[in-house]
Amino acid sequence: MIRAAMLTLLPLLASSFAPPPRVRVVRVAPRRASDLLLIGDVGGTNSRLQLHEMARSEVAECAFDGTGCAAAAASGKLVSERRYENARFASFDAVVAQFFRDEALADAHLAVVCLAVAGVVKNNACQLTNRDALWRIDGAALDAALPKGAAKVVLVNDFLGAGYGLLSLDPRDSVDLAPGDADGDGPMACLGAGTGLGEVYLTPNLGAEGLGYTAWPTEGGHVDLAPRDDEEADLLAWLKARVTGGGRVSVERVCSGPGVAHVYAFLAERRAADPGVAAEVAEADAVGQGARVIGAAAAEGRCDVCARAMDIFASLLGNEAGNAALKWNPTSGLFLAGGVCVDENNRRLFRDDGPFMAAYRDRGRVSPFLDDIPVRLVTEKDLGLRGAKLLATSILASANRKAPS
């Protein structure tokens, strides 16, 4: 009987001295107080990269509406900024690698990478329009190439970036060319003459959450050039013979930095150009800076051919802007941007009595349609970067809201 009782108690005693069950310890990493954003504006000539540090508390306070976008775009701390000449690098990957070396970022983890790139973006990848085939940027491949990767890599068309950059402007960042009668809830549009001719329009998101507007990138700079007089008809024929090999000619061939150089070369074959200025233009044009020299010579009164070239450029750009205004009816503003427009040497072209506004207003029987549209010249040179920064901050804010506390 005693033996039977012991047999009953033994399993109970054994369980009393058994080791406790294993408990899996989960170590939760503390939430970072700030995040790093890599912002880029990748054009045909230059790549500009910025590194921003964003405090999460500051991001949480950002308001992404019509009044808060400027503050959101200006939030955070600019850690570093560099500009690279694309001609010195075989690919954009080489530019990023150089940036990481220059800034000693081998151990950096990026929360968001947002690049505004000069080309059509499809499936988060882009072949730059004015660079060779090696300049293809792929978001997934770039993420894999980064030393520590990134939580999010986003590519947007450079003029989509410029479009969102408009939302970050305050009145000091632009000059009124035509006051119009601004409608705070109307569409917006922007044309930018730089290495190419970019065009974007924005539609309001009435009553919806987000940035207040949605930007829609276009390839409007590649519409056909339509001459309006005999001189422009001769220019079109010259461009077909000398530039496009007999093919079609787009507006970008004249309404851009390289376009200014094309117009100058066309005129220089027909008029006596100043030899000294011609040598300067040739040297500068070899590195993509011909328009800057032509604009400076025109402003300084050193070259009549340069002055005429700039007038033709401005008139053709004004004509394209007038066509854009008819199509998009941007009652909240038609903006001009890009390096050629922003250059202070060229400001005379955009005066009320200048060639741009004369061509812009010349819409024939529908000219009064443009009276209510405000036209503004953006003096801020970082429009694409500002738009990319605003988008990255918005993406980061959305991710932080979804993250567990």
Short mmCIF file of C-alpha atoms in Angstrom, two decimals:
data_model
loop_
_atom_site.label_atom_id
_atom_site.label_comp_id
_atom_site.label_asym_id
_atom_site.label_seq_id
_atom_site.Cartn_x
_atom_site.Cartn_y
_atom_site.Cartn_z
CA MET A 1 0.00 0.00 0.00
CA ILE A 2 2.87 2.31 0.90
CA ARG A 3 4.59 1.35 -2.33
CA ALA A 4 1.49 2.27 -4.30
CA ALA A 5 1.29 5.66 -2.59
CA MET A 6 4.94 6.40 -3.41
CA LEU A 7 4.38 5.54 -7.05
CA THR A 8 1.54 8.05 -7.10
CA LEU A 9 3.59 10.84 -5.42
CA LEU A 10 6.81 10.46 -7.45
CA PRO A 11 5.51 12.11 -10.65
CA LEU A 12 4.16 15.02 -8.60
CA LEU A 13 7.48 15.50 -6.81
CA ALA A 14 9.37 15.36 -10.12
CA SER A 15 7.19 18.04 -11.64
CA SER A 16 7.83 20.29 -8.63
CA PHE A 17 11.59 20.30 -9.31
CA ALA A 18 11.38 20.48 -13.12
CA PRO A 19 12.98 23.56 -14.77
CA PRO A 20 10.53 26.34 -15.63
CA PRO A 21 9.30 26.48 -19.24
CA ARG A 22 11.44 28.55 -21.63
CA VAL A 23 10.34 32.13 -22.15
CA ARG A 24 11.30 33.76 -25.49
CA VAL A 25 12.71 37.21 -24.80
CA VAL A 26 11.97 39.72 -27.56
CA ARG A 27 14.26 42.73 -27.59
CA VAL A 28 12.50 45.76 -28.97
CA ALA A 29 14.84 48.33 -30.47
CA PRO A 30 14.11 51.83 -29.27
CA ARG A 31 12.38 53.99 -31.88
CA ARG A 32 14.71 56.44 -33.51
CA ALA A 33 14.12 60.06 -32.66
CA SER A 34 15.03 61.14 -36.19
CA ASP A 35 15.31 59.80 -39.74
CA LEU A 36 17.56 60.50 -42.72
CA LEU A 37 16.18 61.48 -46.12
CA LEU A 38 18.19 61.50 -49.34
CA ILE A 39 16.74 63.98 -51.82
CA GLY A 40 17.92 64.41 -55.40
CA ASP A 41 17.29 66.46 -58.52
CA VAL A 42 18.87 64.54 -61.40
CA GLY A 43 18.91 66.56 -64.61
CA GLY A 44 20.61 66.17 -67.94
CA THR A 45 23.60 68.29 -66.88
CA ASN A 46 23.88 68.04 -63.09
CA SER A 47 22.86 65.82 -60.22
CA ARG A 48 22.13 67.63 -56.96
CA LEU A 49 21.88 65.56 -53.81
CA GLN A 50 20.83 66.60 -50.32
CA LEU A 51 20.82 64.72 -47.02
CA HIS A 52 18.22 65.85 -44.46
CA GLU A 53 17.75 64.78 -40.86
CA MET A 54 14.11 64.83 -39.80
CA ALA A 55 13.05 64.72 -36.17
CA ARG A 56 10.03 62.46 -35.85
CA SER A 57 8.33 64.92 -33.53
CA GLU A 58 8.67 67.62 -36.19
CA VAL A 59 7.38 65.34 -38.95
CA ALA A 60 4.33 64.51 -36.83
CA GLU A 61 3.46 68.21 -36.68
CA CYS A 62 3.66 68.79 -40.46
CA ALA A 63 0.45 69.79 -42.16
CA PHE A 64 0.32 68.76 -45.83
CA ASP A 65 -2.38 71.12 -47.01
CA GLY A 66 -2.39 74.26 -49.09
CA THR A 67 -1.06 76.39 -46.26
CA GLY A 68 1.25 73.93 -44.54
CA CYS A 69 3.28 72.59 -47.46
CA ALA A 70 5.81 75.44 -47.34
CA ALA A 71 6.54 74.73 -43.68
CA ALA A 72 6.70 70.97 -44.30
CA ALA A 73 9.17 71.46 -47.16
CA ALA A 74 11.34 73.66 -44.93
CA SER A 75 11.25 71.27 -41.96
CA GLY A 76 14.20 69.26 -40.71
CA LYS A 77 17.92 69.90 -40.82
CA LEU A 78 19.97 70.03 -44.02
CA VAL A 79 22.97 67.84 -43.22
CA SER A 80 24.79 68.08 -46.53
CA GLU A 81 24.36 69.15 -50.14
CA ARG A 82 26.50 68.47 -53.20
CA ARG A 83 26.28 69.06 -56.93
CA TYR A 84 27.92 66.73 -59.44
CA GLU A 85 28.46 67.26 -63.16
CA ASN A 86 26.96 64.22 -64.86
CA ALA A 87 29.51 64.30 -67.69
CA ARG A 88 32.18 63.30 -65.17
CA PHE A 89 30.42 60.05 -64.23
CA ALA A 90 29.55 56.93 -66.19
CA SER A 91 26.21 56.44 -64.43
CA PHE A 92 24.03 57.74 -61.63
CA ASP A 93 25.10 54.82 -59.43
CA ALA A 94 28.63 56.24 -59.65
CA VAL A 95 27.31 59.64 -58.52
CA VAL A 96 25.59 58.12 -55.48
CA ALA A 97 28.71 56.14 -54.60
CA GLN A 98 30.77 59.33 -54.76
CA PHE A 99 28.26 61.16 -52.55
CA PHE A 100 28.45 58.40 -49.93
CA ARG A 101 32.24 58.57 -50.00
CA ASP A 102 32.29 62.36 -49.81
CA GLU A 103 29.94 62.36 -46.82
CA ALA A 104 31.29 59.20 -45.11
CA LEU A 105 27.84 57.61 -45.08
CA ALA A 106 28.85 53.95 -45.14
CA ASP A 107 26.80 53.19 -42.00
CA ALA A 108 23.82 55.41 -42.80
CA HIS A 109 20.33 53.92 -43.05
CA LEU A 110 17.97 56.05 -45.10
CA ALA A 111 14.29 56.22 -44.26
CA VAL A 112 13.29 57.65 -47.65
CA VAL A 113 15.11 58.30 -50.92
CA CYS A 114 13.19 60.57 -53.31
CA LEU A 115 14.75 61.50 -56.64
CA ALA A 116 13.28 63.90 -59.20
CA VAL A 117 14.73 62.63 -62.49
CA ALA A 118 14.75 64.12 -66.01
CA GLY A 119 12.88 61.45 -67.92
CA VAL A 120 9.78 59.27 -68.03
CA VAL A 121 9.35 57.23 -64.84
CA LYS A 122 7.76 53.80 -65.23
CA ASN A 123 7.73 51.04 -62.60
CA ASN A 124 9.96 53.20 -60.40
CA ALA A 125 12.70 53.31 -63.05
CA CYS A 126 13.85 55.93 -65.54
CA GLN A 127 16.16 56.32 -68.52
CA LEU A 128 17.36 59.92 -68.44
CA THR A 129 16.23 61.69 -71.62
CA ASN A 130 19.42 63.62 -72.28
CA ARG A 131 22.01 61.05 -71.14
CA ASP A 132 23.24 57.78 -72.63
CA ALA A 133 21.89 54.29 -71.91
CA LEU A 134 24.10 53.81 -68.84
CA TRP A 135 22.13 56.57 -67.14
CA ARG A 136 19.20 54.36 -66.28
CA ILE A 137 18.06 54.67 -62.69
CA ASP A 138 16.12 51.80 -61.12
CA GLY A 139 14.68 52.30 -57.65
CA ALA A 140 14.99 48.65 -56.60
CA ALA A 141 18.56 48.36 -57.88
CA LEU A 142 19.52 51.62 -56.17
CA ASP A 143 18.09 50.38 -52.87
CA ALA A 144 20.18 47.21 -53.18
CA ALA A 145 23.31 49.24 -53.95
CA LEU A 146 23.00 51.47 -50.89
CA PRO A 147 25.31 50.36 -48.03
CA LYS A 148 22.47 49.94 -45.54
CA GLY A 149 19.54 50.07 -47.93
CA ALA A 150 16.52 52.33 -47.49
CA ALA A 151 13.00 51.85 -46.22
CA LYS A 152 11.58 53.51 -49.34
CA VAL A 153 13.09 54.56 -52.69
CA VAL A 154 10.86 56.68 -54.91
CA LEU A 155 11.60 58.04 -58.38
CA VAL A 156 9.46 60.82 -59.82
CA ASN A 157 9.69 62.79 -63.04
CA ASP A 158 11.74 65.94 -62.46
CA PHE A 159 8.87 68.15 -63.41
CA LEU A 160 6.49 66.28 -61.16
CA GLY A 161 8.99 67.27 -58.47
CA ALA A 162 8.90 70.86 -59.73
CA GLY A 163 5.11 70.77 -59.66
CA TYR A 164 5.04 69.80 -56.01
CA GLY A 165 7.78 72.35 -55.44
CA LEU A 166 5.26 75.05 -56.39
CA LEU A 167 3.32 74.14 -53.24
CA SER A 168 6.37 75.02 -51.13
CA LEU A 169 6.76 78.57 -52.48
CA ASP A 170 5.97 81.72 -50.58
CA PRO A 171 5.41 85.11 -52.29
CA ARG A 172 9.11 86.02 -52.01
CA ASP A 173 10.07 83.09 -54.26
CA SER A 174 8.42 84.40 -57.43
CA VAL A 175 7.87 87.60 -59.42
CA ASP A 176 4.49 88.55 -60.89
CA LEU A 177 4.51 88.93 -64.66
CA ALA A 178 0.72 89.20 -64.99
CA PRO A 179 -1.42 89.53 -61.85
CA GLY A 180 -4.54 87.85 -63.23
CA ASP A 181 -7.37 87.02 -60.86
CA ALA A 182 -6.11 84.09 -58.83
CA ASP A 183 -8.51 81.30 -57.94
CA GLY A 184 -7.21 79.53 -54.85
CA ASP A 185 -8.93 76.29 -55.83
CA GLY A 186 -8.03 76.26 -59.52
CA PRO A 187 -5.43 74.29 -61.49
CA MET A 188 -1.77 75.29 -61.63
CA ALA A 189 0.88 74.76 -64.31
CA CYS A 190 4.62 75.21 -64.73
CA LEU A 191 7.02 75.40 -67.67
CA GLY A 192 10.74 75.14 -67.06
CA ALA A 193 13.47 75.89 -69.58
CA GLY A 194 16.74 74.28 -68.56
CA THR A 195 18.63 71.41 -70.17
CA GLY A 196 15.24 70.55 -71.67
CA LEU A 197 11.74 72.00 -71.55
CA GLY A 198 9.65 70.54 -68.75
CA GLU A 199 5.92 70.98 -68.36
CA VAL A 200 3.61 69.96 -65.52
CA TYR A 201 0.10 70.80 -64.39
CA LEU A 202 -1.59 70.35 -61.02
CA THR A 203 -5.21 69.71 -60.14
CA PRO A 204 -6.73 70.48 -56.71
CA ASN A 205 -7.78 67.68 -54.37
CA LEU A 206 -10.83 69.46 -53.04
CA GLY A 207 -11.83 68.07 -49.64
CA ALA A 208 -9.33 65.21 -49.81
CA GLU A 209 -6.37 64.44 -47.57
CA GLY A 210 -2.86 64.79 -48.91
CA LEU A 211 -0.87 67.64 -50.38
CA GLY A 212 -3.87 69.66 -51.54
CA TYR A 213 -2.91 69.16 -55.21
CA THR A 214 -1.95 66.28 -57.47
CA ALA A 215 0.82 66.98 -59.99
CA TRP A 216 0.68 65.41 -63.44
CA PRO A 217 3.96 65.30 -65.37
CA THR A 218 3.80 65.60 -69.14
CA GLU A 219 6.12 65.51 -72.13
CA GLY A 220 4.67 68.76 -73.44
CA GLY A 221 8.14 70.06 -74.29
CA HIS A 222 8.26 67.52 -77.11
CA VAL A 223 5.26 68.81 -79.07
CA ASP A 224 5.95 69.99 -82.62
CA LEU A 225 7.52 73.39 -83.17
CA ALA A 226 5.08 75.47 -85.24
CA PRO A 227 6.66 78.56 -86.89
CA ARG A 228 4.62 81.77 -86.87
CA ASP A 229 6.60 83.85 -89.39
CA ASP A 230 9.19 83.52 -92.15
CA GLU A 231 12.17 83.75 -89.79
CA GLU A 232 10.84 80.94 -87.62
CA ALA A 233 10.07 78.89 -90.74
CA ASP A 234 13.72 79.29 -91.78
CA LEU A 235 14.77 78.31 -88.26
CA LEU A 236 12.63 75.17 -88.44
CA ALA A 237 14.20 74.19 -91.77
CA TRP A 238 17.69 74.82 -90.35
CA LEU A 239 16.95 72.65 -87.29
CA LYS A 240 15.72 69.82 -89.49
CA ALA A 241 18.88 70.00 -91.58
CA ARG A 242 21.42 70.54 -88.80
CA VAL A 243 19.95 69.00 -85.63
CA THR A 244 17.32 66.32 -86.27
CA GLY A 245 18.57 64.87 -89.55
CA GLY A 246 15.40 65.80 -91.40
CA GLY A 247 13.07 64.50 -88.67
CA ARG A 248 10.46 66.35 -86.67
CA VAL A 249 11.49 69.28 -84.49
CA SER A 250 10.09 69.73 -80.99
CA VAL A 251 9.61 72.96 -79.06
CA GLU A 252 12.37 71.83 -76.69
CA ARG A 253 14.89 72.27 -79.52
CA VAL A 254 14.50 76.04 -79.13
CA CYS A 255 12.93 76.58 -75.68
CA SER A 256 15.80 75.30 -73.53
CA GLY A 257 19.45 75.97 -72.80
CA PRO A 258 20.64 73.95 -75.81
CA GLY A 259 17.79 75.56 -77.74
CA VAL A 260 19.22 79.03 -77.14
CA ALA A 261 22.52 77.79 -78.59
CA HIS A 262 20.66 76.41 -81.61
CA VAL A 263 18.97 79.75 -82.27
CA TYR A 264 22.29 81.58 -81.92
CA ALA A 265 24.01 79.20 -84.37
CA PHE A 266 21.17 79.67 -86.87
CA LEU A 267 21.47 83.47 -86.69
CA ALA A 268 25.27 83.47 -86.68
CA GLU A 269 25.25 81.87 -90.14
CA ARG A 270 23.13 84.72 -91.46
CA ARG A 271 24.49 87.73 -89.59
CA ALA A 272 27.86 89.07 -88.59
CA ALA A 273 28.41 87.73 -85.08
CA ASP A 274 31.04 89.25 -82.80
CA PRO A 275 34.13 87.00 -83.19
CA GLY A 276 35.13 87.27 -79.54
CA VAL A 277 31.64 86.40 -78.33
CA ALA A 278 31.43 83.57 -80.88
CA ALA A 279 34.59 82.04 -79.42
CA GLU A 280 33.18 82.35 -75.88
CA VAL A 281 29.91 80.73 -76.95
CA ALA A 282 31.71 77.84 -78.67
CA GLU A 283 33.85 77.14 -75.61
CA ALA A 284 30.89 77.33 -73.22
CA ASP A 285 28.58 75.32 -75.46
CA ALA A 286 31.07 72.45 -75.41
CA VAL A 287 30.21 71.97 -71.73
CA GLY A 288 26.51 72.78 -72.02
CA GLN A 289 26.79 76.41 -70.89
CA GLY A 290 26.27 78.22 -74.19
CA ALA A 291 22.94 79.76 -73.17
CA ARG A 292 24.52 81.41 -70.13
CA VAL A 293 27.18 83.16 -72.25
CA ILE A 294 24.66 84.17 -74.93
CA GLY A 295 22.33 85.63 -72.30
CA ALA A 296 25.15 87.55 -70.62
CA ALA A 297 26.44 88.98 -73.92
CA ALA A 298 22.91 90.06 -74.83
CA ALA A 299 22.30 91.74 -71.45
CA GLU A 300 25.64 93.55 -71.62
CA GLY A 301 24.97 94.82 -75.14
CA ARG A 302 28.09 93.13 -76.53
CA CYS A 303 26.41 91.14 -79.33
CA ASP A 304 23.35 91.93 -81.46
CA VAL A 305 23.13 88.32 -82.62
CA CYS A 306 22.96 87.16 -78.99
CA ALA A 307 20.27 89.73 -78.24
CA ARG A 308 18.17 88.55 -81.18
CA ALA A 309 18.68 84.91 -80.21
CA MET A 310 17.37 85.58 -76.70
CA ASP A 311 14.39 87.51 -78.07
CA ILE A 312 13.45 84.61 -80.36
CA PHE A 313 13.86 82.13 -77.49
CA ALA A 314 11.61 84.21 -75.22
CA SER A 315 8.98 84.71 -77.91
CA LEU A 316 8.82 80.98 -78.70
CA LEU A 317 8.62 80.17 -74.98
CA GLY A 318 5.87 82.75 -74.55
CA ASN A 319 3.95 81.15 -77.40
CA GLU A 320 4.26 77.72 -75.80
CA ALA A 321 3.19 79.15 -72.42
CA GLY A 322 0.13 80.73 -74.05
CA ASN A 323 -0.79 77.37 -75.59
CA ALA A 324 -0.35 75.70 -72.19
CA ALA A 325 -2.62 78.30 -70.59
CA LEU A 326 -5.34 77.61 -73.15
CA LYS A 327 -5.15 73.86 -72.51
CA TRP A 328 -4.90 73.77 -68.72
CA ASN A 329 -6.61 77.04 -67.67
CA PRO A 330 -4.30 77.37 -64.61
CA THR A 331 -6.34 79.94 -62.70
CA SER A 332 -4.20 79.40 -59.58
CA GLY A 333 -1.07 80.32 -61.51
CA LEU A 334 1.10 79.64 -64.54
CA PHE A 335 4.72 79.51 -63.37
CA LEU A 336 7.98 79.78 -65.28
CA ALA A 337 11.07 78.05 -63.93
CA GLY A 338 14.35 76.52 -65.07
CA GLY A 339 17.89 77.82 -65.33
CA VAL A 340 17.41 79.95 -68.46
CA CYS A 341 14.36 81.72 -67.03
CA VAL A 342 15.86 82.22 -63.57
CA ASP A 343 19.11 83.74 -64.93
CA GLU A 344 19.05 87.42 -63.93
CA ASN A 345 20.64 88.38 -67.26
CA ASN A 346 17.41 87.31 -68.93
CA ARG A 347 14.91 89.17 -66.74
CA ARG A 348 14.34 91.86 -69.40
CA LEU A 349 12.81 89.20 -71.65
CA PHE A 350 9.93 88.72 -69.22
CA ARG A 351 8.94 92.35 -68.64
CA ASP A 352 5.40 93.35 -69.50
CA ASP A 353 6.62 94.92 -72.77
CA GLY A 354 9.09 92.11 -73.51
CA PRO A 355 8.98 89.35 -76.13
CA PHE A 356 7.70 86.65 -73.77
CA MET A 357 4.54 88.44 -72.67
CA ALA A 358 3.79 89.71 -76.20
CA ALA A 359 3.81 86.17 -77.57
CA TYR A 360 1.99 84.77 -74.52
CA ARG A 361 -0.93 87.18 -74.94
CA ASP A 362 -1.22 86.67 -78.69
CA ARG A 363 -3.96 84.04 -78.70
CA GLY A 364 -6.01 85.59 -81.47
CA ARG A 365 -9.74 85.74 -80.86
CA VAL A 366 -9.45 83.90 -77.52
CA SER A 367 -6.76 86.22 -76.09
CA PRO A 368 -9.13 87.52 -73.34
CA PHE A 369 -9.24 83.96 -71.95
CA LEU A 370 -5.79 84.57 -70.47
CA ASP A 371 -6.73 87.74 -68.57
CA ASP A 372 -7.63 85.94 -65.34
CA ILE A 373 -4.57 83.64 -65.29
CA PRO A 374 -1.74 84.82 -62.98
CA VAL A 375 1.72 84.40 -64.54
CA ARG A 376 4.74 84.22 -62.24
CA LEU A 377 8.48 83.81 -62.72
CA VAL A 378 9.97 81.53 -60.07
CA THR A 379 13.23 82.98 -58.72
CA GLU A 380 13.92 79.96 -56.49
CA LYS A 381 16.41 77.66 -58.22
CA ASP A 382 15.68 74.54 -56.15
CA LEU A 383 12.11 73.86 -57.24
CA GLY A 384 12.63 70.18 -58.07
CA LEU A 385 14.55 69.55 -54.86
CA ARG A 386 11.91 71.30 -52.79
CA GLY A 387 9.18 69.20 -54.37
CA ALA A 388 11.12 65.97 -53.80
CA LYS A 389 11.71 66.98 -50.18
CA LEU A 390 8.00 67.68 -49.69
CA LEU A 391 7.07 64.30 -51.15
CA ALA A 392 9.68 62.49 -49.03
CA THR A 393 8.46 64.21 -45.87
CA SER A 394 4.88 63.26 -46.70
CA ILE A 395 5.92 59.62 -47.26
CA LEU A 396 7.83 59.60 -43.98
CA ALA A 397 4.91 61.11 -42.07
CA SER A 398 2.56 58.46 -43.46
CA ALA A 399 4.99 55.65 -42.55
CA ASN A 400 5.43 56.99 -39.03
CA ARG A 401 1.68 57.15 -38.49
CA LYS A 402 1.36 53.50 -39.49
CA ALA A 403 4.33 52.30 -37.41
CA PRO A 404 3.55 50.69 -34.03
CA SER A 405 4.24 52.94 -31.06
#
